[in-house]
Short mmCIF file of C-alpha atoms in Angstrom, two decimals:
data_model
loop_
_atom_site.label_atom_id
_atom_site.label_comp_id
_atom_site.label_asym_id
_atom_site.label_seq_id
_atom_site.Cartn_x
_atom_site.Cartn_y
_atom_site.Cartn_z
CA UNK A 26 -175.06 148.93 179.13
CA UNK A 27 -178.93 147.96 178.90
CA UNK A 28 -179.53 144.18 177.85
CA UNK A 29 -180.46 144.95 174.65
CA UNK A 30 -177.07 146.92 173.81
CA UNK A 31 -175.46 144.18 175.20
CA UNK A 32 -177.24 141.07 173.10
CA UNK A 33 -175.89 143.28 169.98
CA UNK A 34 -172.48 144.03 171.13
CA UNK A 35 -171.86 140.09 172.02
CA UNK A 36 -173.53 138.96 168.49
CA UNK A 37 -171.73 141.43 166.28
CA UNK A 38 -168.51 140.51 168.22
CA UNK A 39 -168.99 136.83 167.36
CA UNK A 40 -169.74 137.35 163.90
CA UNK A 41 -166.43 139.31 163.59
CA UNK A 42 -164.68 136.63 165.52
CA UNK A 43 -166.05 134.31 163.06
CA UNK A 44 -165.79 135.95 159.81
CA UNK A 45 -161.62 136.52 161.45
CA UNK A 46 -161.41 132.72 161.09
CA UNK A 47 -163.47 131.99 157.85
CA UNK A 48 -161.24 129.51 156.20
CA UNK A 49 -158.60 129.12 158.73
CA UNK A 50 -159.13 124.91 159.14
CA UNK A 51 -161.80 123.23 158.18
CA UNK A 52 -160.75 120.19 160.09
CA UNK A 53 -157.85 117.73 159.31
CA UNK A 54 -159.59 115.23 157.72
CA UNK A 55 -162.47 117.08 156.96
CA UNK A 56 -163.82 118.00 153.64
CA UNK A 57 -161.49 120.89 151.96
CA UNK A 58 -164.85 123.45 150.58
CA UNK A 59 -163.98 125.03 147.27
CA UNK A 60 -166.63 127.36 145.62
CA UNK A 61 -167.28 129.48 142.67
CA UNK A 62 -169.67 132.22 141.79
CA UNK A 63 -171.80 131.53 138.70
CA UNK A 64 -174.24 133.02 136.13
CA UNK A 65 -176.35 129.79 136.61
CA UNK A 66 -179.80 131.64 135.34
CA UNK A 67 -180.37 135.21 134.07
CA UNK A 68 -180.23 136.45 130.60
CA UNK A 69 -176.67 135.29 130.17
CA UNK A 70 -175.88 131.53 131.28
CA UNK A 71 -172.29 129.87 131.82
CA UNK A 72 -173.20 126.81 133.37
CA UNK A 73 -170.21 124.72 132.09
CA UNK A 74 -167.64 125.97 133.20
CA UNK A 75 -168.30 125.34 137.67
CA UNK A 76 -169.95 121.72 135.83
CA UNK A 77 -166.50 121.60 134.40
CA UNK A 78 -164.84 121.74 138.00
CA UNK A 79 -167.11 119.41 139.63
CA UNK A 80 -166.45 116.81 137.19
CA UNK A 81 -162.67 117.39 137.64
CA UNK A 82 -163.21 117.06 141.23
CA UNK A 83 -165.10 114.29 141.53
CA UNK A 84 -162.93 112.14 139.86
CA UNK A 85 -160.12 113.54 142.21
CA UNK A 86 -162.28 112.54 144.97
CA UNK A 87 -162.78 109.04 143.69
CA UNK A 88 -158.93 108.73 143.23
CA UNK A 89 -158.94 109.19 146.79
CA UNK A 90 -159.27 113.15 147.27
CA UNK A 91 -156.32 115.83 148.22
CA UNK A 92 -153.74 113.94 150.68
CA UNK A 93 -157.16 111.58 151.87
CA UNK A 94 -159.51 114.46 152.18
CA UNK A 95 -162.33 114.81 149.92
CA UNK A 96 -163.42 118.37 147.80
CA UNK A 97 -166.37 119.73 148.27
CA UNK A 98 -167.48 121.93 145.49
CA UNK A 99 -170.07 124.32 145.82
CA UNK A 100 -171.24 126.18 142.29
CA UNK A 101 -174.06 129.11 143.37
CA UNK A 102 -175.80 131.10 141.58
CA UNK A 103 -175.91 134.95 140.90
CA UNK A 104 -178.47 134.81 138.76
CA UNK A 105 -177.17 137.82 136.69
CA UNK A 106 -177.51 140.25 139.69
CA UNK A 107 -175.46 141.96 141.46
CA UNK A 108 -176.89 141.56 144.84
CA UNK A 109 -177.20 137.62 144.51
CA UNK A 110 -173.66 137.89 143.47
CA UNK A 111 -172.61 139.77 146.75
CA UNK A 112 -174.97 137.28 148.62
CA UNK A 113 -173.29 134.20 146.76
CA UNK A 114 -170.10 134.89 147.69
CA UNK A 115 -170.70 135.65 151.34
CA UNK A 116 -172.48 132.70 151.69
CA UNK A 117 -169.78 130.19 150.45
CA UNK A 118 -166.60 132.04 151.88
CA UNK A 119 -168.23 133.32 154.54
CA UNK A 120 -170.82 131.09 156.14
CA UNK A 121 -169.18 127.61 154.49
CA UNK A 122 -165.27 128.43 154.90
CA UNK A 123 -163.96 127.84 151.04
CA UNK A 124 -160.44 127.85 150.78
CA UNK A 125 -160.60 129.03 147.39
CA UNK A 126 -162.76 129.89 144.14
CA UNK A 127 -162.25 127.52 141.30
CA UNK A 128 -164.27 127.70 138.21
CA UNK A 129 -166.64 130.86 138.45
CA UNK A 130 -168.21 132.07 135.23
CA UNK A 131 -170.13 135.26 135.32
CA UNK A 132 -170.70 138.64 133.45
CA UNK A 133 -170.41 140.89 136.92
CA UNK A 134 -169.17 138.28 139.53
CA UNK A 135 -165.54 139.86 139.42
CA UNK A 136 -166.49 143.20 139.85
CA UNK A 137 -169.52 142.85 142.32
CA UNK A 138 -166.61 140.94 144.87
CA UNK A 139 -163.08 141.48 144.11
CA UNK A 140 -162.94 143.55 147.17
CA UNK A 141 -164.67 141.38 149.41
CA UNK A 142 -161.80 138.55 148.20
CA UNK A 143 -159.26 140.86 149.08
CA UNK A 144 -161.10 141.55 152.40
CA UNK A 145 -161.51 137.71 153.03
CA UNK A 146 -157.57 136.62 151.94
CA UNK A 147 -158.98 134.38 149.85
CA UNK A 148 -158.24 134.15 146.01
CA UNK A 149 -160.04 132.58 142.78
CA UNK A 150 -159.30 130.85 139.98
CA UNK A 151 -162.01 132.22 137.64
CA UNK A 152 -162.81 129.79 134.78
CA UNK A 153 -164.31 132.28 132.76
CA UNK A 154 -163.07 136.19 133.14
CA UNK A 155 -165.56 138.72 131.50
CA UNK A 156 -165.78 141.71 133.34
CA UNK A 157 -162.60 143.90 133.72
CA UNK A 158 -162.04 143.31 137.27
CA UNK A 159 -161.54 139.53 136.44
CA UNK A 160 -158.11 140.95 135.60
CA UNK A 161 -157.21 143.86 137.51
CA UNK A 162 -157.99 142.62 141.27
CA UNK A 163 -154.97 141.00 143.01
CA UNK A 164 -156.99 137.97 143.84
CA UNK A 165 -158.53 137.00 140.59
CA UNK A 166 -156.81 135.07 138.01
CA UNK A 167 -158.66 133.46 135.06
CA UNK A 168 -157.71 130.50 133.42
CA UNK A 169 -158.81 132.13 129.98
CA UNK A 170 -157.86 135.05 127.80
CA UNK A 171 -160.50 137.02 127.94
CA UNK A 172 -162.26 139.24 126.32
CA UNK A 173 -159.93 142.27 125.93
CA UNK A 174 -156.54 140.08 124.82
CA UNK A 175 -159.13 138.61 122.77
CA UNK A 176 -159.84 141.53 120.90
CA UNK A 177 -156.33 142.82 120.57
CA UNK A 178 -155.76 138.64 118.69
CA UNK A 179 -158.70 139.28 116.58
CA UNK A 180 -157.25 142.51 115.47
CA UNK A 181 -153.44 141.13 115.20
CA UNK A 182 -154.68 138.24 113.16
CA UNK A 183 -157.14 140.56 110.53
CA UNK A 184 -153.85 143.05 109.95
CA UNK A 185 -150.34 141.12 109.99
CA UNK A 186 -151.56 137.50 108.65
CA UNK A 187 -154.71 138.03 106.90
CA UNK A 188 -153.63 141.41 105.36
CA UNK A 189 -156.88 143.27 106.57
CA UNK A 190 -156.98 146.73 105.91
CA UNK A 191 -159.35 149.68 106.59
CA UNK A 192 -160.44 147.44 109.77
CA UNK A 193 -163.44 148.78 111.54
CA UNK A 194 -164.97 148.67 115.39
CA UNK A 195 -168.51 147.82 116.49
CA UNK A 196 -168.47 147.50 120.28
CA UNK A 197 -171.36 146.13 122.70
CA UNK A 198 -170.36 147.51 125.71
CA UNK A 199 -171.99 146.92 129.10
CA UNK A 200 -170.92 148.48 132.88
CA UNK A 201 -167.47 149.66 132.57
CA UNK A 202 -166.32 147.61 129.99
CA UNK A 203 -165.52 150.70 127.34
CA UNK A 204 -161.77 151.48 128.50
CA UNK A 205 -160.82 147.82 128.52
CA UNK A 206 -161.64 148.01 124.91
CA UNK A 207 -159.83 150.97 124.37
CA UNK A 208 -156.91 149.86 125.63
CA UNK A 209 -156.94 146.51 123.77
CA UNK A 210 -157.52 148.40 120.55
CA UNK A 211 -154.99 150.78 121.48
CA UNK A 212 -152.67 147.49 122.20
CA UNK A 213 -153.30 146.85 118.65
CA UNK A 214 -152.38 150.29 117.44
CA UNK A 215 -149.10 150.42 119.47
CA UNK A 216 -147.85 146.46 118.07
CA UNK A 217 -148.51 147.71 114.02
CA UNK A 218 -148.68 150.63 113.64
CA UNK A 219 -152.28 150.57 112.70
CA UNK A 220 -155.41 152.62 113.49
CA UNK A 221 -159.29 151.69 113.14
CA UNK A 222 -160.89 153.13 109.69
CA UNK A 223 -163.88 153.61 112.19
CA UNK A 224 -165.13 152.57 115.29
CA UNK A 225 -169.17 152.52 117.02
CA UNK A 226 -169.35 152.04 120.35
CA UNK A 227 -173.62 152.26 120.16
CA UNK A 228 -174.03 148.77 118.94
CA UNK A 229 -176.72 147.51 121.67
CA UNK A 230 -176.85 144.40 123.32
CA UNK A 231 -179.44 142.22 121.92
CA UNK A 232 -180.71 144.37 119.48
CA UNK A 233 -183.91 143.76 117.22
CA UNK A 234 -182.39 145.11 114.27
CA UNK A 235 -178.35 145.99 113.35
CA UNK A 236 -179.20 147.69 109.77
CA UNK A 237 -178.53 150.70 110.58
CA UNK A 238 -175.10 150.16 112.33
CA UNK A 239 -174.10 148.00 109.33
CA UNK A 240 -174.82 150.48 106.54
CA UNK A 241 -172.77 152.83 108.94
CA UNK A 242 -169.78 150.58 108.40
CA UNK A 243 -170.36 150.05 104.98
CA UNK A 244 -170.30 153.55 104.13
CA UNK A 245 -167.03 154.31 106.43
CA UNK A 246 -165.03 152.05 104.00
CA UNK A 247 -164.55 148.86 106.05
CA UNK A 248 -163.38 146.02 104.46
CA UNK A 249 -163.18 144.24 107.90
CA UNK A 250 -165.26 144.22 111.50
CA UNK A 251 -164.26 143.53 114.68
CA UNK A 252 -166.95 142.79 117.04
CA UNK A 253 -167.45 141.74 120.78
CA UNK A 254 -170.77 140.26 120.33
CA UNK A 255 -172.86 137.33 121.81
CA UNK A 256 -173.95 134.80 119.77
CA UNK A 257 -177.65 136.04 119.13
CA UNK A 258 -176.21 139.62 118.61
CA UNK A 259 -173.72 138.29 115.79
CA UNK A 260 -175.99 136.01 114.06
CA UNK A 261 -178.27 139.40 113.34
CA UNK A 262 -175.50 141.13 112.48
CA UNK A 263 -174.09 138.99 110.06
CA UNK A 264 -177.68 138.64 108.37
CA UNK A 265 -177.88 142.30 108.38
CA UNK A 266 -175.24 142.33 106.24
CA UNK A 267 -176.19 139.38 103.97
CA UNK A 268 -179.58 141.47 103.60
CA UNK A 269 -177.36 144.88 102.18
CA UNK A 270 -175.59 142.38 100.04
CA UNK A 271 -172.00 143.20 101.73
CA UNK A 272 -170.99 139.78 101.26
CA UNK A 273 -166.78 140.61 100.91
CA UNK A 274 -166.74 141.60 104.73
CA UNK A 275 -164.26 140.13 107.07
CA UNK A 276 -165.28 139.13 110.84
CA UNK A 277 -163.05 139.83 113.27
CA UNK A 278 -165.06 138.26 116.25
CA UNK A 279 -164.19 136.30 119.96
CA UNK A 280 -163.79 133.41 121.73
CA UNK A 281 -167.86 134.66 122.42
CA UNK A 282 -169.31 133.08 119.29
CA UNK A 283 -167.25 130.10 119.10
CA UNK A 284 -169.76 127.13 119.56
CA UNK A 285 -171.33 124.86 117.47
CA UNK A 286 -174.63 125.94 117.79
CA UNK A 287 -173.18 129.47 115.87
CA UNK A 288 -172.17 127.52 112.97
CA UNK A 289 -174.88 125.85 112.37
CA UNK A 290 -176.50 129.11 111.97
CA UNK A 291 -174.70 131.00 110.08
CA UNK A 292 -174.81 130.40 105.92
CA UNK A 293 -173.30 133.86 104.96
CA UNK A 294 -170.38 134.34 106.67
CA UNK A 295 -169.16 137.21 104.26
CA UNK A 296 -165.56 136.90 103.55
CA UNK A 297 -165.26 134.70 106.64
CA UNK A 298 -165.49 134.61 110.24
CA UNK A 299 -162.36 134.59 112.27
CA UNK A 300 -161.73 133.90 115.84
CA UNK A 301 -158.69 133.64 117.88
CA UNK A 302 -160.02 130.32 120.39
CA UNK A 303 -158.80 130.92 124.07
CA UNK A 304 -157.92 127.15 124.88
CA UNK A 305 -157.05 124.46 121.93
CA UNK A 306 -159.84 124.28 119.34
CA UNK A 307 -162.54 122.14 120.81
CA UNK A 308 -164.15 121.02 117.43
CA UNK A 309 -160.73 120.06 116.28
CA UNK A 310 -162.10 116.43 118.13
CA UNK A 311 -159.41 114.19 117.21
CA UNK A 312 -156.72 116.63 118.73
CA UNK A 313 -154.43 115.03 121.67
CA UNK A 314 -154.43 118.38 123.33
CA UNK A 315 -158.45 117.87 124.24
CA UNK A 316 -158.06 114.74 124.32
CA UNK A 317 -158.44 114.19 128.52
CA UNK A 318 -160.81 117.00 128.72
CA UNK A 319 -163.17 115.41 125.76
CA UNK A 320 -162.90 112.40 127.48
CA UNK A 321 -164.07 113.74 130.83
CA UNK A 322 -166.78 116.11 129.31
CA UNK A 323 -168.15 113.43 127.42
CA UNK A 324 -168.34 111.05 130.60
CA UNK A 325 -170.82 113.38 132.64
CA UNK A 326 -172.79 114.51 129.74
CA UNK A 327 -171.17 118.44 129.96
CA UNK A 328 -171.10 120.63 126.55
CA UNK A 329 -168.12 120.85 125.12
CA UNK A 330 -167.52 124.27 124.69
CA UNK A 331 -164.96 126.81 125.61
CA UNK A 332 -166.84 127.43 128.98
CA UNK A 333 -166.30 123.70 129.94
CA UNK A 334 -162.72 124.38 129.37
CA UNK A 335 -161.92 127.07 131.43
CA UNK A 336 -163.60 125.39 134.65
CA UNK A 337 -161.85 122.27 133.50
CA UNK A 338 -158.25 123.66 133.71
CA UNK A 339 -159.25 126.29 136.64
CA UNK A 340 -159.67 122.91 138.82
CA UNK A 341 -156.63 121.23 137.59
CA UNK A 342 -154.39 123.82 138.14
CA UNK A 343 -156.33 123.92 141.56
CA UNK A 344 -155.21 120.83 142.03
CA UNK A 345 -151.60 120.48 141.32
CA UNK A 346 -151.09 123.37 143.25
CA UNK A 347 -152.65 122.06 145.95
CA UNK A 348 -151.49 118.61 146.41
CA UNK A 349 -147.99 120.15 146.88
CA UNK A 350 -148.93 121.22 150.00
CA UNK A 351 -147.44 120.15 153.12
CA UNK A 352 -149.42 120.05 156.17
CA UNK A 353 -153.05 121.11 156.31
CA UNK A 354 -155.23 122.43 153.30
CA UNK A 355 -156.63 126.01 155.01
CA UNK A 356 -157.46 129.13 152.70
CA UNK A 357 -153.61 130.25 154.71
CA UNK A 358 -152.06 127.68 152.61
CA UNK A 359 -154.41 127.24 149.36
CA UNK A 360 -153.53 130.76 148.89
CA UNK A 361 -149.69 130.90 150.23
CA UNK A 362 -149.69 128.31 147.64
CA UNK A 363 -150.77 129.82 144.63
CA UNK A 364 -148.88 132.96 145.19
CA UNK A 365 -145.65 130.95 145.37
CA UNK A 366 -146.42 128.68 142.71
CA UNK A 367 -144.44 127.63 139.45
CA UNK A 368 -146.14 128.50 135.86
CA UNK A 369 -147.85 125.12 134.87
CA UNK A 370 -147.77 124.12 131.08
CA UNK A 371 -150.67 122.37 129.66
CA UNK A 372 -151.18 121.78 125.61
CA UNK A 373 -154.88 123.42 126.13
CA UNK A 374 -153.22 126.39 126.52
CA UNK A 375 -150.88 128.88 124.99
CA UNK A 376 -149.20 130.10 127.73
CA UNK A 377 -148.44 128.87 131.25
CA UNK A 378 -150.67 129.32 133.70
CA UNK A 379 -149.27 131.05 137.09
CA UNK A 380 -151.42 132.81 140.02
CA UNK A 381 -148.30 134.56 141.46
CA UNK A 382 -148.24 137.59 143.75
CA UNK A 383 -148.85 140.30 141.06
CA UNK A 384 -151.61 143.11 141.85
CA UNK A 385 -153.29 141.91 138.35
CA UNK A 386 -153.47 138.93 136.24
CA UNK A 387 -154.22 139.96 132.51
CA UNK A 388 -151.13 136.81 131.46
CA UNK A 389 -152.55 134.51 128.86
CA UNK A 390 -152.26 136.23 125.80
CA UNK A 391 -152.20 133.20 123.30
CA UNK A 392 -155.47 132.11 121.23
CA UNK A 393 -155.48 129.36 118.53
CA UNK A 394 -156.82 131.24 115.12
CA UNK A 395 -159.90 129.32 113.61
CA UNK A 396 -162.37 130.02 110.83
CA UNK A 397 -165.89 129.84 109.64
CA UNK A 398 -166.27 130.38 105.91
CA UNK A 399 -170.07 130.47 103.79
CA UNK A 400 -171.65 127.34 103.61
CA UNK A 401 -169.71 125.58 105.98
CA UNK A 402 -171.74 125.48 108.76
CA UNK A 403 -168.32 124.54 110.49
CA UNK A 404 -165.27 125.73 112.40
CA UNK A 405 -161.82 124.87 110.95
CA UNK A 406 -158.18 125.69 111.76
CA UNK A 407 -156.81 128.30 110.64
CA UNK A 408 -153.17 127.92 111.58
CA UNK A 409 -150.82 125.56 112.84
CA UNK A 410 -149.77 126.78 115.58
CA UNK A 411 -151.07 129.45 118.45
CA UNK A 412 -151.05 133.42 118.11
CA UNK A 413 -149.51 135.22 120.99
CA UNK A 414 -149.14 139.15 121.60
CA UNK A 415 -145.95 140.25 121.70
CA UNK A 416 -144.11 140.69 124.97
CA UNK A 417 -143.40 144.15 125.49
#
């Protein structure tokens, strides 16, 4: 073999050698590395929920760490595309040895490197699902709903308690997003009984003008709309509407325009906007059930939103998993951990939270209905206690 060939051979054997080992021990004593994969700039931004995890872990680490050893958490940046994605995740499970993801946010993070997770034996606790393969990989499990149970709430909520009917569709969809829809509307469907009066699945992302797409609906006969929008795309939507003078509409929206930013920008809301909150409403602020979170949030100057919330309860189901292991924290254990562990219970959340050993994790299906009425400018309960989709 010439030199040359040689040099190559021996450095692409090392690198496999190395990438074999990624994880293995990071040295008793020695920091345990945790990551996460985040949309940290770009046209979409979820900073809060990996600032979330940090600020969960560092107070772990000032309580004297995981068994004595300290966390060191390492948010990066995808930047909204896909290749910085790719590159994100290689560098922190590859070249720094996580154990595990805790507390990623992203619109394509999920999709761009479920397979390389699987490929790496190394799992993540996403704090904020989006894309479809946030649920359907074998080593992703959010801490939220998501988008998709989400929609099938919103729908549940419009026809059996609010008595919605002729309930119509407009859908944003980006990627491969359309059959997750689908099948949550279909989910819908096969619970009531129930079809859509109408349903357009045009409606762009950040579009200039949604007049058109609203007269459309108006003319089909709704009397309600369900909508997966982001917050800029809802707030023209909604004045759309307020401009046709269809003010006896009924929102059917997400956990995506739930902030307090929204509300303050919204004066017409129609016949209301409804939203079925994936963790405990935050701007309920007296409520025990946010009460350590708020605390927390408020102490490192984070926004308390539903992003912060997901990261926050991604690392603290992190860590109660993990401090119940016995001998060494390695990405062996974090993740013979999580597949073994019990369902934990936490009054943020609707349902328990459990990794497990499943091929998919689609399992919180509870959200906490809440409303925004005209001339509010604020989000109030809407029930007493949380809405759940039936168990089939």
């Amino acid at each position: 073999m010439k030199p040359a060939r040689r040099l190559v051979a021996l450095s692409a054997a090392v690198l496999l050698a190395t990438a074999g080992c990624a994880g293995a021990d990071s040295g008793a004593g020695g920091p345990i590395v945790v990551g996460s994969v985040n949309a940290l700039s770009g046209a979409a931004t979820f900073p809060e929920a990996s600032q979330a995890a940090k600020a969960v872990f560092d107070a772990a680490n000032a309580s004297g760490g995981v068994n004595g050893r300290q966390i060191q958490y390492k948010a990066l940046d995808d930047k909204g595309d896909p290749a910085a994605a790719a590159a994100a995740a290689r560098e922190v499970v590859g070249r720094d040895e996580a154990v595990a993801l805790v507390g990623s946010s992203s619109l394509i993070e999920c999709e761009i490197n479920n397979k390389y997770y699987e490929q790496q034996k190394i799992l993540s606790i996403q704090g904020i699902g989006v894309d479809p393969a946030c649920f359907s990989s074998p080593n992703i499990a959010p801490a939220n709903v998501g988008p998709y149970h989400d929609m099938t709430l919103t729908l549940l909520y419009g026809s059996e308690t609010l008595k919605l009917n002729d309930i119509c569709a407009l859908l944003e969809i980006a990627g491969n997003t359309l059959p997750s829809y689908q099948a949550a509307i279909d989910e819908w469907s096969a619970i009531t009984g129930k079809k859509l009066k109408y349903l357009d699945s045009t409606v762009p992302y950040g579009g200039s003008d949604y007049t058109s797409y609203i007269v459309k609906a108006r003319n089909a006969g709704c009397k309600a709309i369900t909508v997966n929008p982001v917050e800029p795309d809802s707030i023209g939507q909604l004045k759309a509407a307020a401009a046709q003078g269809w003010n006896d509409v009924t929102w059917l929206l997400l956990t995506s325009v739930y902030s307090e930013n929204y509300a303050k920008a919204i004066t017409n809301a129609g016949a209301g906007v409804y939203v079925p909150a994936e963790f405990y409403p935050f701007t309920d602020t007296a409520s025990p059930q946010n009460k350590d979170w708020h605390d927390l949030m408020t102490k490192n100057n984070i926004p308390l939103t539903s992003f912060s919330q997901g990261g926050y309860l991604a690392a603290k189901y992190f860590l109660d998993v993990v401090k119940g292991i016995k001998g060494d924290v390695t990405r062996e254990s974090v993740t013979k951990a999580l597949r073994e562990m019990q369902p934990i219970t936490d009054p943020m959340v609707g349902t328990p939270y459990v990794f497990g050993p499943g091929q998919t994790h689609h399992d919180n299906t509870a959200g906490w209905p809440i409303k925004l009425a005209s001339g509010t400018n604020k989000w109030e309960l809407a029930a007493n206690d949380w809405l759940r989709i039936p168990k089939k």
